[in-house]
Coordinates of C-alpha atoms in Angstrom, one line a residue:
Chain A
M787 CA 2.7 34.8 25.9
A788 CA -1.0 34.5 26.7
R789 CA -1.9 35.8 23.2
S790 CA 0.0 33.1 21.4
L791 CA -1.7 30.4 23.4
V792 CA -5.3 31.5 22.7
G793 CA -5.0 33.0 19.2
T794 CA -5.5 31.2 15.9
P795 CA -3.0 31.5 13.0
A796 CA -3.6 34.3 10.6
G797 CA -6.3 33.4 8.1
A798 CA -7.8 30.6 10.3
Q799 CA -10.8 31.0 12.5
D800 CA -13.2 29.3 14.8
Y801 CA -16.8 28.8 13.8
L802 CA -19.4 29.0 16.6
F803 CA -23.0 28.1 17.0
D804 CA -25.1 29.4 14.2
A805 CA -22.1 29.6 11.9
C806 CA -21.5 25.8 12.4
G807 CA -25.2 25.2 11.6
R808 CA -25.1 27.2 8.4
R809 CA -21.9 25.5 7.3
R810 CA -23.3 22.0 7.9
E811 CA -26.5 22.9 6.3
M812 CA -24.8 24.3 3.2
E813 CA -22.6 21.3 2.9
A814 CA -25.4 18.9 3.3
H815 CA -27.4 20.7 0.7
A816 CA -24.4 20.6 -1.7
G817 CA -23.8 17.0 -1.0
A818 CA -27.4 16.0 -1.6
L819 CA -27.4 17.9 -4.9
F820 CA -24.2 16.2 -6.1
A821 CA -25.6 12.8 -5.0
R822 CA -28.7 13.4 -7.0
Y823 CA -26.5 13.8 -10.1
G824 CA -24.9 10.4 -9.4
Y825 CA -21.7 11.6 -7.7
R826 CA -20.3 9.6 -4.8
E827 CA -18.5 11.1 -1.8
V828 CA -14.8 10.6 -1.1
M829 CA -12.7 12.0 1.7
T830 CA -8.9 12.3 1.3
P831 CA -6.3 13.0 3.9
A832 CA -5.6 16.7 4.8
V833 CA -1.9 15.9 4.5
E834 CA -0.4 14.4 1.3
L835 CA 3.1 14.0 -0.1
F836 CA 4.4 17.4 -1.3
E837 CA 5.4 15.8 -4.7
L838 CA 1.8 14.9 -5.5
F839 CA 1.1 18.7 -5.9
A840 CA 4.5 19.8 -7.0
R841 CA 4.9 17.4 -9.9
T842 CA 1.4 17.1 -11.4
G843 CA 1.0 20.6 -12.8
Q844 CA -1.2 21.7 -9.9
P845 CA -1.4 25.4 -10.2
M846 CA -0.6 26.4 -6.6
P847 CA 2.9 27.8 -6.3
P848 CA 5.1 25.8 -3.8
E849 CA 5.4 28.8 -1.5
S850 CA 1.6 28.8 -1.1
M851 CA 1.5 25.3 0.3
V852 CA 1.6 24.6 4.1
K853 CA 4.4 22.1 4.5
L854 CA 5.3 19.6 7.2
I855 CA 8.2 17.1 7.5
D856 CA 7.5 13.6 8.6
R857 CA 9.9 11.5 10.7
D858 CA 11.6 10.0 7.6
G859 CA 12.4 13.5 6.4
R860 CA 9.8 13.5 3.6
V861 CA 8.1 16.8 2.8
L862 CA 4.4 16.7 3.2
A863 CA 1.8 19.4 2.2
M864 CA -1.6 20.2 3.6
R865 CA -3.8 19.8 0.5
P866 CA -4.0 23.2 -1.4
D867 CA -6.8 21.7 -3.5
S868 CA -8.8 18.6 -3.6
T869 CA -8.8 17.8 -7.3
T870 CA -5.3 16.4 -7.3
P871 CA -5.9 14.1 -4.3
V872 CA -9.2 12.9 -5.9
A873 CA -7.5 12.3 -9.2
R874 CA -4.9 10.3 -7.2
V875 CA -7.7 8.2 -5.7
V876 CA -9.0 7.4 -9.2
A877 CA -5.5 6.5 -10.5
A878 CA -4.4 4.5 -7.5
R879 CA -7.5 3.0 -5.9
L880 CA -10.2 2.8 -8.5
G881 CA -8.3 0.9 -11.2
G882 CA -11.1 -1.7 -11.3
E883 CA -13.9 0.9 -11.7
P884 CA -15.0 1.4 -15.3
M885 CA -14.7 5.0 -16.4
P886 CA -16.3 7.5 -16.1
V887 CA -16.4 8.1 -12.4
R888 CA -18.3 10.9 -10.7
L889 CA -16.9 11.8 -7.2
Y890 CA -17.6 14.7 -4.8
Y891 CA -16.0 15.9 -1.6
L892 CA -16.8 18.3 1.2
Q893 CA -13.4 19.3 2.8
D894 CA -11.0 22.0 3.6
V895 CA -8.1 23.3 1.5
Y896 CA -5.0 25.1 2.9
R897 CA -3.3 28.0 1.3
D898 CA -0.5 30.0 2.9
G899 CA 0.6 33.6 2.1
A900 CA -1.5 36.7 1.5
T901 CA -3.4 35.8 4.6
H902 CA -3.6 39.4 5.8
R903 CA -6.4 41.6 4.4
G904 CA -9.0 38.9 4.8
R905 CA -7.5 36.0 2.9
R906 CA -8.0 32.6 4.4
L907 CA -5.5 29.9 5.4
E908 CA -8.2 27.3 5.6
T909 CA -11.2 27.2 3.2
R910 CA -14.1 24.8 3.2
Q911 CA -15.0 23.6 -0.3
A912 CA -17.6 21.4 -1.8
G913 CA -16.5 20.1 -5.2
V914 CA -17.2 17.5 -7.9
E915 CA -14.8 15.7 -10.3
F916 CA -16.1 14.0 -13.4
I917 CA -13.2 11.8 -14.6
G918 CA -13.0 9.6 -17.7
A919 CA -15.4 11.6 -19.9
G920 CA -14.5 14.4 -22.3
G921 CA -16.2 16.5 -24.9
L922 CA -19.4 18.5 -25.2
K923 CA -21.8 16.3 -23.2
A924 CA -19.4 15.9 -20.3
D925 CA -18.9 19.7 -20.1
L926 CA -22.6 20.3 -20.4
E927 CA -23.3 17.9 -17.5
V928 CA -20.7 19.7 -15.3
L929 CA -22.0 23.1 -16.2
S930 CA -25.7 22.2 -15.6
L931 CA -24.7 20.9 -12.1
A932 CA -22.8 24.2 -11.5
D933 CA -25.9 26.2 -12.5
E934 CA -28.1 24.2 -10.3
A935 CA -25.7 24.5 -7.4
L936 CA -25.7 28.3 -7.6
S937 CA -29.4 28.4 -8.1
E938 CA -30.0 26.4 -5.0
L939 CA -27.2 27.6 -2.8
G940 CA -26.4 31.1 -4.1
A941 CA -29.1 33.0 -2.3
G942 CA -30.1 35.3 -5.2
E943 CA -28.9 36.5 -8.5
Y944 CA -25.9 34.6 -10.0
R945 CA -23.9 34.3 -13.2
I946 CA -21.6 31.7 -14.7
E947 CA -19.0 32.8 -17.1
L948 CA -17.3 30.6 -19.6
G949 CA -13.9 30.8 -21.2
H950 CA -11.5 28.4 -23.0
A951 CA -7.9 27.7 -22.0
A952 CA -6.9 27.1 -25.7
L953 CA -7.7 30.7 -26.7
F954 CA -4.7 32.3 -25.0
R955 CA -2.5 29.3 -25.4
A956 CA -3.0 29.3 -29.2
L957 CA -2.6 33.0 -29.6
F958 CA 0.5 33.1 -27.5
R959 CA 2.1 30.3 -29.5
A960 CA 1.3 32.2 -32.7
L961 CA 3.0 35.3 -31.3
Q962 CA 6.3 33.4 -31.1
A963 CA 7.3 35.3 -28.0
P964 CA 9.9 34.0 -25.6
P965 CA 8.3 31.6 -23.1
G966 CA 9.0 34.0 -20.2
A967 CA 6.6 36.6 -21.6
A968 CA 3.6 34.2 -21.3
E969 CA 3.0 34.8 -17.6
E970 CA 3.4 38.5 -17.9
L971 CA 0.8 38.7 -20.7
R972 CA -1.5 36.3 -19.0
A973 CA -1.5 38.4 -15.8
L974 CA -2.3 41.5 -17.8
I975 CA -5.2 39.8 -19.5
E976 CA -6.4 38.3 -16.3
R977 CA -6.6 41.8 -14.7
K978 CA -8.1 43.3 -17.9
N979 CA -5.2 45.8 -17.8
F980 CA -5.9 47.1 -21.3
A981 CA -3.4 50.0 -21.1
S982 CA -0.4 48.0 -20.0
L983 CA -1.2 45.1 -22.3
G984 CA -1.2 47.4 -25.3
D985 CA 2.1 48.8 -24.3
R986 CA 3.6 45.4 -23.7
L987 CA 2.5 44.1 -27.1
E988 CA 4.2 46.9 -28.9
A989 CA 7.4 44.9 -28.5
F990 CA 6.2 42.0 -30.8
E991 CA 6.4 41.9 -34.6
N992 CA 3.3 39.8 -35.3
R993 CA 0.7 42.6 -35.5
P994 CA -2.5 40.5 -36.3
V995 CA -1.8 38.2 -33.4
C996 CA -1.2 41.2 -31.1
E997 CA -4.5 42.7 -32.1
A998 CA -6.2 39.4 -31.5
I999 CA -4.8 39.2 -28.0
L1000 CA -5.8 42.8 -27.2
R1001 CA -9.3 42.0 -28.5
L1002 CA -9.4 38.8 -26.3
C1003 CA -8.9 41.0 -23.3
H1004 CA -12.0 43.1 -24.1
L1005 CA -14.3 40.3 -25.0
F1006 CA -16.7 39.5 -22.2
G1007 CA -20.5 39.6 -22.1
G1008 CA -23.4 37.7 -23.7
A1009 CA -23.9 35.7 -26.9
E1010 CA -23.4 38.8 -29.1
L1011 CA -19.7 38.2 -28.5
F1012 CA -19.6 35.4 -31.0
E1013 CA -20.7 37.7 -33.8
E1014 CA -18.4 40.6 -32.6
T1015 CA -15.3 38.3 -32.4
G1016 CA -15.5 36.7 -35.8
S1017 CA -12.1 35.0 -36.5
L1018 CA -9.1 35.4 -34.3
G1019 CA -6.9 34.4 -37.2
V1020 CA -5.3 31.4 -35.5
A1021 CA -7.0 28.0 -36.3
E1022 CA -6.7 26.5 -32.8
A1023 CA -8.2 29.6 -31.2
D1024 CA -11.0 29.7 -33.7
E1025 CA -11.8 26.0 -32.9
A1026 CA -12.0 26.9 -29.2
L1027 CA -14.4 29.7 -30.1
A1028 CA -16.5 27.4 -32.2
Y1029 CA -16.6 24.9 -29.4
L1030 CA -17.8 27.6 -26.9
R1031 CA -20.5 28.6 -29.4
D1032 CA -21.7 25.0 -29.6
L1033 CA -21.6 24.7 -25.9
Y1034 CA -23.5 28.0 -25.4
A1035 CA -26.2 26.9 -27.9
A1036 CA -26.6 23.6 -26.1
L1037 CA -26.9 25.3 -22.7
T1038 CA -29.5 27.7 -24.1
D1039 CA -31.5 24.8 -25.6
A1040 CA -31.4 23.1 -22.2
G1041 CA -32.9 26.3 -20.7
L1042 CA -29.7 27.3 -18.9
G1043 CA -28.8 30.3 -21.0
R1044 CA -30.2 32.9 -18.7
H1045 CA -27.3 32.9 -16.2
I1046 CA -24.5 32.1 -18.7
R1047 CA -22.1 34.8 -19.8
L1048 CA -18.8 34.6 -21.7
D1049 CA -15.3 35.9 -20.9
F1050 CA -12.8 35.1 -23.6
G1051 CA -10.1 36.7 -21.4
L1052 CA -10.6 34.1 -18.7
V1053 CA -7.0 32.9 -18.3
H1054 CA -6.6 31.7 -14.7
Q1055 CA -4.4 28.6 -14.2
I1056 CA -3.9 28.3 -17.9
D1057 CA -1.2 25.6 -17.6
Y1058 CA -3.5 23.4 -15.7
Y1059 CA -6.8 23.7 -17.5
T1060 CA -6.9 22.3 -21.1
G1061 CA -10.3 23.3 -22.4
L1062 CA -13.4 24.8 -20.9
V1063 CA -12.8 27.1 -17.9
F1064 CA -15.6 28.8 -15.9
R1065 CA -16.4 30.8 -12.8
G1066 CA -19.5 31.6 -10.9
Y1067 CA -20.5 34.8 -9.1
V1068 CA -23.4 35.6 -6.8
S1069 CA -24.6 39.1 -6.1
G1070 CA -23.0 40.5 -2.9
A1071 CA -19.9 38.4 -3.0
G1072 CA -16.8 40.2 -4.1
R1073 CA -15.1 37.3 -5.8
A1074 CA -15.9 34.1 -7.6
V1075 CA -17.7 31.6 -5.4
L1076 CA -17.4 28.8 -8.0
T1077 CA -14.3 27.9 -10.0
G1078 CA -13.9 25.0 -12.5
G1079 CA -12.7 23.7 -15.8
R1080 CA -11.4 20.8 -17.8
Y1081 CA -8.1 19.3 -17.0
D1082 CA -7.3 16.5 -19.5
H1083 CA -3.6 16.2 -18.6
L1084 CA -3.8 15.7 -14.8
M1085 CA -4.7 12.0 -14.8
G1086 CA -1.9 11.2 -17.3
A1087 CA 0.6 12.8 -14.9
L1088 CA -0.7 10.3 -12.3
G1089 CA -0.2 7.3 -14.6
R1090 CA -3.8 6.7 -15.7
A1091 CA -4.4 9.0 -18.7
A1092 CA -8.1 10.1 -18.8
P1093 CA -10.0 13.3 -19.4
G1094 CA -11.5 15.1 -16.4
A1095 CA -13.5 18.2 -15.4
G1096 CA -14.9 19.6 -12.2
F1097 CA -15.6 22.6 -10.1
V1098 CA -15.5 23.7 -6.5
L1099 CA -17.9 25.9 -4.5
D1100 CA -16.5 28.2 -1.7
I1101 CA -18.8 27.1 1.2
D1102 CA -17.7 29.9 3.4
A1103 CA -18.5 32.6 0.8
L1104 CA -21.9 31.0 0.2
C1105 CA -22.6 30.9 4.0
A1106 CA -21.7 34.6 4.3
R1107 CA -24.3 35.3 1.6
A1108 CA -26.9 33.1 3.3
E1109 CA -26.3 34.9 6.6
E1110 CA -27.1 38.2 5.0
T1111 CA -30.2 37.0 3.3
R1112 CA -31.7 34.6 5.9
P1113 CA -32.4 35.2 9.6
A1114 CA -30.0 33.6 12.1
L1115 CA -31.0 30.4 13.8
R1116 CA -33.2 31.0 16.8
R1117 CA -32.4 30.7 20.5
A1118 CA -34.6 28.6 22.8
R1119 CA -37.8 30.4 23.6
R1120 CA -38.4 28.8 27.1
L1121 CA -36.2 27.4 29.8
L1122 CA -37.5 24.0 31.2
H1123 CA -37.1 23.7 35.0
F1124 CA -37.6 20.0 36.1
P1125 CA -36.9 17.8 39.1
P1126 CA -34.1 15.4 38.6
A1127 CA -36.4 12.3 38.8
R1128 CA -38.3 13.5 35.8
L1129 CA -35.4 13.9 33.4
R1130 CA -36.8 11.4 30.9
E1131 CA -40.1 13.2 30.8
A1132 CA -38.3 16.5 30.3
L1133 CA -36.2 15.2 27.4
G1134 CA -39.3 13.8 25.8
L1135 CA -41.0 17.2 26.0
V1136 CA -38.0 18.9 24.4
A1137 CA -37.9 16.3 21.6
R1138 CA -41.6 16.6 20.9
A1139 CA -41.6 20.4 21.0
G1140 CA -39.1 20.6 18.1
R1141 CA -36.1 22.7 17.5
D1142 CA -35.3 25.7 19.8
A1143 CA -38.6 25.5 21.8
Y1144 CA -37.0 24.5 25.1
E1145 CA -33.7 24.5 26.7
L1146 CA -33.1 22.3 29.8
S1147 CA -32.3 24.2 33.0
P1148 CA -29.4 22.7 35.0
C1149 CA -30.4 24.7 38.1
A1150 CA -31.6 23.2 41.4
T1151 CA -34.1 25.9 42.3
L1152 CA -36.7 27.8 40.3
A1153 CA -35.1 31.1 41.5
E1154 CA -31.8 30.1 39.9
S1155 CA -33.6 29.0 36.7
L1156 CA -35.3 32.4 36.5
A1157 CA -32.0 34.2 37.0
L1158 CA -30.4 32.0 34.3
A1159 CA -33.3 32.7 32.0
R1160 CA -32.9 36.5 32.6
S1161 CA -29.2 36.4 31.8
R1162 CA -29.9 34.5 28.6
G1163 CA -32.8 36.8 27.5
I1164 CA -35.3 34.0 27.7
A1165 CA -38.8 35.3 28.5
A1166 CA -40.4 32.3 30.3
V1167 CA -39.5 29.4 32.5
V1168 CA -41.7 26.3 32.3
D1169 CA -41.8 24.7 35.7
M1170 CA -42.5 20.9 35.6
E1171 CA -42.7 20.9 39.4
R1172 CA -45.9 23.0 39.2
G1173 CA -47.6 21.0 36.4
G1174 CA -45.8 22.8 33.6
E1175 CA -46.9 26.3 34.6
E1176 CA -45.3 29.0 32.4
V1177 CA -43.5 31.6 34.7
P1178 CA -42.7 34.9 33.1
V1179 CA -39.1 36.0 33.6
P1180 CA -39.0 39.5 35.3
G1181 CA -37.1 42.0 33.3
V1182 CA -37.4 40.2 29.9
P1183 CA -40.3 41.4 27.8
A1184 CA -42.3 38.5 26.3
G1185 CA -41.6 38.0 22.6
E1186 CA -38.1 39.3 22.8
S1187 CA -36.5 35.9 22.9
V1188 CA -37.8 34.6 19.5
Chain B
M577 CA -33.4 54.2 -10.6
R578 CA -30.7 51.6 -10.3
E579 CA -28.6 51.4 -7.3
P580 CA -25.4 53.4 -7.7
L581 CA -21.9 51.8 -8.0
R582 CA -19.7 52.5 -5.0
L583 CA -16.3 54.1 -5.9
A584 CA -13.4 54.1 -3.5
L585 CA -11.3 57.2 -4.2
T586 CA -7.8 57.9 -2.9
K587 CA -8.0 61.1 -0.7
G588 CA -6.0 64.2 -1.7
R589 CA -4.4 64.9 -5.1
L590 CA -6.0 62.0 -6.9
E591 CA -9.4 63.1 -5.5
T592 CA -9.3 66.6 -7.1
K593 CA -7.9 65.2 -10.3
L594 CA -10.6 62.7 -10.7
L595 CA -13.3 65.3 -10.1
D596 CA -11.7 67.5 -12.8
L597 CA -11.8 64.5 -15.1
L598 CA -15.5 63.7 -14.4
R599 CA -16.4 67.4 -14.8
R600 CA -14.7 67.4 -18.2
G601 CA -16.6 64.2 -19.0
G602 CA -19.8 66.1 -18.4
A603 CA -20.8 65.1 -14.8
D604 CA -21.8 67.5 -12.0
T605 CA -19.4 67.0 -9.1
T606 CA -20.6 69.7 -6.7
P607 CA -21.8 67.1 -4.0
L608 CA -18.1 66.2 -3.5
E609 CA -16.8 69.8 -3.5
D610 CA -18.8 70.5 -0.3
K611 CA -18.3 67.4 1.6
G612 CA -19.5 68.3 5.1
R613 CA -19.4 65.5 7.6
R614 CA -20.7 62.7 5.4
L615 CA -18.6 59.7 4.7
I616 CA -20.4 58.5 1.6
H617 CA -21.0 61.1 -1.1
P618 CA -23.5 60.5 -3.8
L619 CA -22.6 61.6 -7.3
P620 CA -25.8 60.8 -9.2
D621 CA -24.6 62.3 -12.4
A622 CA -21.7 59.8 -12.6
G623 CA -23.9 56.9 -11.4
V624 CA -21.7 56.4 -8.3
E625 CA -21.4 57.1 -4.6
V626 CA -17.9 58.0 -3.5
V627 CA -16.0 56.8 -0.4
L628 CA -12.8 58.6 0.3
A629 CA -10.0 56.4 1.6
K630 CA -6.2 56.0 2.0
A631 CA -4.6 54.4 -1.0
P632 CA -4.0 50.9 0.3
D633 CA -7.5 50.8 1.7
V634 CA -8.9 51.6 -1.7
I635 CA -7.4 48.3 -2.9
T636 CA -8.7 46.4 0.1
Y637 CA -12.3 47.8 -0.3
V638 CA -12.3 46.8 -4.0
E639 CA -10.8 43.4 -3.5
H640 CA -13.4 42.6 -0.9
G641 CA -16.2 43.9 -3.1
V642 CA -17.5 46.5 -0.6
C643 CA -16.7 49.0 -3.3
D644 CA -17.2 48.2 -7.0
L645 CA -14.7 50.7 -8.4
G646 CA -11.5 52.3 -7.1
V647 CA -9.2 55.1 -8.2
V648 CA -5.6 54.5 -6.9
G649 CA -2.0 55.1 -8.0
K650 CA -0.1 52.4 -9.8
D651 CA 2.5 52.6 -7.0
T652 CA 0.0 51.3 -4.5
I653 CA -1.2 48.6 -6.9
L654 CA 2.3 47.3 -7.4
E655 CA 2.9 47.2 -3.7
Y656 CA -0.4 45.9 -2.4
G657 CA -2.6 44.8 -5.3
Q658 CA -3.6 41.2 -6.0
S659 CA -7.0 40.5 -7.6
F660 CA -9.1 43.0 -9.4
Y661 CA -9.4 44.4 -12.9
E662 CA -7.2 47.4 -13.8
V663 CA -9.2 48.8 -16.7
L664 CA -8.1 52.4 -17.3
D665 CA -4.9 54.5 -17.1
L666 CA -6.3 57.8 -15.9
R667 CA -2.9 59.5 -16.7
F668 CA -3.0 62.0 -13.9
G669 CA -0.8 61.7 -10.8
A670 CA 2.1 60.8 -13.2
C671 CA 5.5 60.1 -11.7
R672 CA 8.0 57.2 -11.6
F673 CA 9.6 54.7 -9.3
A674 CA 13.3 55.2 -9.2
L675 CA 16.4 53.9 -7.4
A676 CA 18.5 56.7 -5.9
V677 CA 21.9 56.5 -4.2
R678 CA 24.1 58.9 -2.4
E679 CA 26.0 61.2 -4.8
G680 CA 29.3 59.7 -5.9
E681 CA 28.5 56.2 -4.6
D682 CA 29.2 53.2 -6.8
F683 CA 26.1 51.2 -5.8
F684 CA 26.3 48.5 -8.5
G685 CA 30.1 47.9 -8.5
T686 CA 30.5 46.9 -4.9
Y687 CA 30.7 43.5 -3.2
R688 CA 29.6 45.0 0.1
H689 CA 26.3 44.1 1.7
R690 CA 23.8 46.7 0.5
R691 CA 20.8 48.1 2.2
V692 CA 17.9 49.8 0.5
A693 CA 15.2 51.8 2.3
S694 CA 11.7 52.1 0.8
K695 CA 8.1 52.7 1.6
Y696 CA 7.5 50.0 -1.1
P697 CA 9.4 46.9 0.0
N698 CA 7.6 44.6 -2.4
V699 CA 8.3 46.8 -5.4
A700 CA 11.9 47.3 -4.4
G701 CA 12.4 43.6 -3.5
D702 CA 10.9 42.4 -6.9
W703 CA 13.0 44.7 -8.9
F704 CA 16.3 43.6 -7.3
A705 CA 15.2 39.9 -7.4
A706 CA 14.5 40.2 -11.1
R707 CA 18.1 41.4 -11.5
G708 CA 19.6 38.7 -9.3
M709 CA 20.9 41.3 -6.9
D710 CA 21.0 40.3 -3.2
V711 CA 20.2 43.4 -1.2
E712 CA 18.5 44.0 2.2
I713 CA 15.3 46.0 2.0
I714 CA 14.4 48.1 5.0
R715 CA 10.8 49.4 5.3
I716 CA 10.5 53.1 6.2
E717 CA 7.2 54.8 6.6
G718 CA 8.1 58.5 6.5
S719 CA 10.7 60.5 4.6
V720 CA 12.8 57.8 3.0
E721 CA 15.5 60.3 2.0
L722 CA 16.5 60.4 5.6
A723 CA 17.7 56.7 5.7
P724 CA 20.9 57.3 3.6
L725 CA 21.6 60.6 5.4
L726 CA 21.5 58.7 8.8
G727 CA 23.7 55.9 7.4
L728 CA 20.9 53.3 7.7
A729 CA 20.8 52.6 3.9
D730 CA 23.0 52.9 0.8
A731 CA 20.1 53.6 -1.5
I732 CA 16.4 54.2 -1.6
V733 CA 13.5 53.1 -3.9
D734 CA 10.8 55.8 -4.0
I735 CA 8.4 57.8 -6.1
V736 CA 10.1 60.6 -7.9
E737 CA 8.3 63.5 -9.6
T738 CA 10.9 66.2 -10.3
G739 CA 13.9 64.8 -8.4
A740 CA 14.2 68.1 -6.4
T741 CA 13.8 66.4 -3.0
L742 CA 16.5 63.9 -3.9
R743 CA 18.9 66.5 -5.0
A744 CA 18.3 68.6 -1.9
N745 CA 19.3 65.5 0.2
G746 CA 22.4 64.7 -1.8
L747 CA 20.9 61.7 -3.7
V748 CA 20.9 61.0 -7.4
P749 CA 18.5 58.7 -9.3
V750 CA 20.5 55.9 -11.0
A751 CA 17.8 53.7 -12.4
D752 CA 14.1 54.1 -13.4
I753 CA 12.0 51.2 -12.1
C754 CA 8.7 52.0 -13.8
P755 CA 6.3 54.8 -14.5
V756 CA 3.4 55.5 -12.2
S757 CA 0.0 57.1 -12.7
A758 CA -3.6 56.8 -11.4
R759 CA -5.6 53.8 -12.4
L760 CA -9.3 52.9 -12.4
I761 CA -9.8 49.4 -10.9
V762 CA -12.9 47.2 -10.8
N763 CA -13.9 44.4 -8.5
L764 CA -13.9 41.0 -10.2
A765 CA -17.5 40.2 -9.4
A766 CA -18.8 43.7 -10.1
M767 CA -17.4 43.6 -13.6
K768 CA -19.6 40.6 -14.3
M769 CA -22.7 41.3 -12.2
K770 CA -23.0 45.1 -12.9
R771 CA -21.4 45.2 -16.3
T772 CA -23.5 47.9 -17.9
R773 CA -23.1 50.3 -15.1
V774 CA -19.4 49.7 -14.9
Q775 CA -19.0 50.3 -18.6
A776 CA -21.0 53.5 -18.3
F777 CA -18.6 54.8 -15.7
V778 CA -15.5 53.8 -17.7
A779 CA -17.0 55.6 -20.7
L780 CA -17.5 58.7 -18.6
C781 CA -13.8 58.6 -17.6
R782 CA -12.8 58.1 -21.2
A783 CA -14.8 61.1 -22.3
G784 CA -13.0 63.1 -19.6
L785 CA -9.6 61.9 -20.8
E786 CA -10.4 62.8 -24.4
E787 CA -11.4 66.4 -23.4
S788 CA -8.0 66.9 -21.7

């Protein structure tokens, strides 16, 4: 019984002390960067109508959503992503705003299932949505912001890989396979399961297209891929390749080429994204910390057709990296013992001395303050009753409490 | 010298088979033949350091990125796997998933409530769901063959190599679910951040496969 009262649900956790500071710092940093690019902040409710996600092509399967029922019997969902609610805001609330609009958010998303083995129920994200603009320049803007975000927040080496949703879509259509096979093939490509993909494609007649799909699966790396790939033999796929080549050239011209890679087998959430798709990795993190792409059909599903693109950063994954590469926040170095009448003076001293220099002692006597300092590993007590004399704490070596 | 990749290797049979493969590919594997008390074994010739683990843990380590590479059976991947690249069929450890029933039993032709015992409830559940069959799956950790003998289940889903264990317990395979063999898996981020080193190891494994 006691355990159920004090535990958290699987995949959810508390954040204490330094962890809160790191999260706030990371968010503030991301927010300031987005604002610099002209994005404005929005907050949307944690709970939305279930239909908003179920009927707009949002890629999260219904069983992954955390659902609630309101008193009228309507099904609600804890938002599994923020793009759809932000698009809803643009469709429903910003009708008077001329397009394009640039919006950012710093909020949690909730995803149920697979919470064991370290998956999270609640994930903090920082994201941007650039709605009402399509084409090369809009994609470039979003990508350069993604690059800057990882460069500023990523704590070290990073890569952004680009793909295009039309590559697989066009090749699959040319294959003329039953629609049911799409997800199976997509999953094999996503996992770069070369062996099984080859076996599975044996079943189809259209050999040149099968070969193109197999090649797609192998194609990831740098700019040399454009030469290696040549033509995929399907016009729409070749157009997507040509688009990526232009985009890559423009990124290189803008000085961003160094961190950009290509993965033509990037096929996640293929029904949702309509053009460019991308992911960002930082060294030391086991999965992508940035995910994004172009979703030109989403706004139409909400009744205000417009192109859109955006990305999200995984704040918690970035914080975990920052924790490894940066020292933890400090504890107070001295405990300030003061008589009650001099509270204002004591507070003034703490404020002037700056972060983590002093901690106020709530104790009535110096002896109690010394005992408290010892239990906290603080090396000195500053005693205002004796003119601010610094009393060393017995049993705590000086210099340990930095 | 560059930092080695970390490889999570399933303890036991797959372990010896992988070492054979790497040797055939031209790598010196002696550090792993004399393991001592160490937990992380460097194999500089293959550009990796090896961590020995239980099969489901291999997947966990690779998904979380504490290991870049993993060698694990397709059975474990089907049961536990979610997000990583599965780049190479290593061909050893070959067997199959099969459905086996008590001899003489008409498993498919009955309207009775059916129970199926398995160490692989996800694999078994997915297979029956794909066929629209409503069965109850019971998870068993040890010898699954025991469940029908004790009357707990009507059938089992398990890994079958020769079928000898099944026959000895009065069971007959009635359907093949899928073939199983060892796979080389790669962490999603490692594939992108450490591409050259990953490809070098894949090439070493391929060379070993071609020698066999």
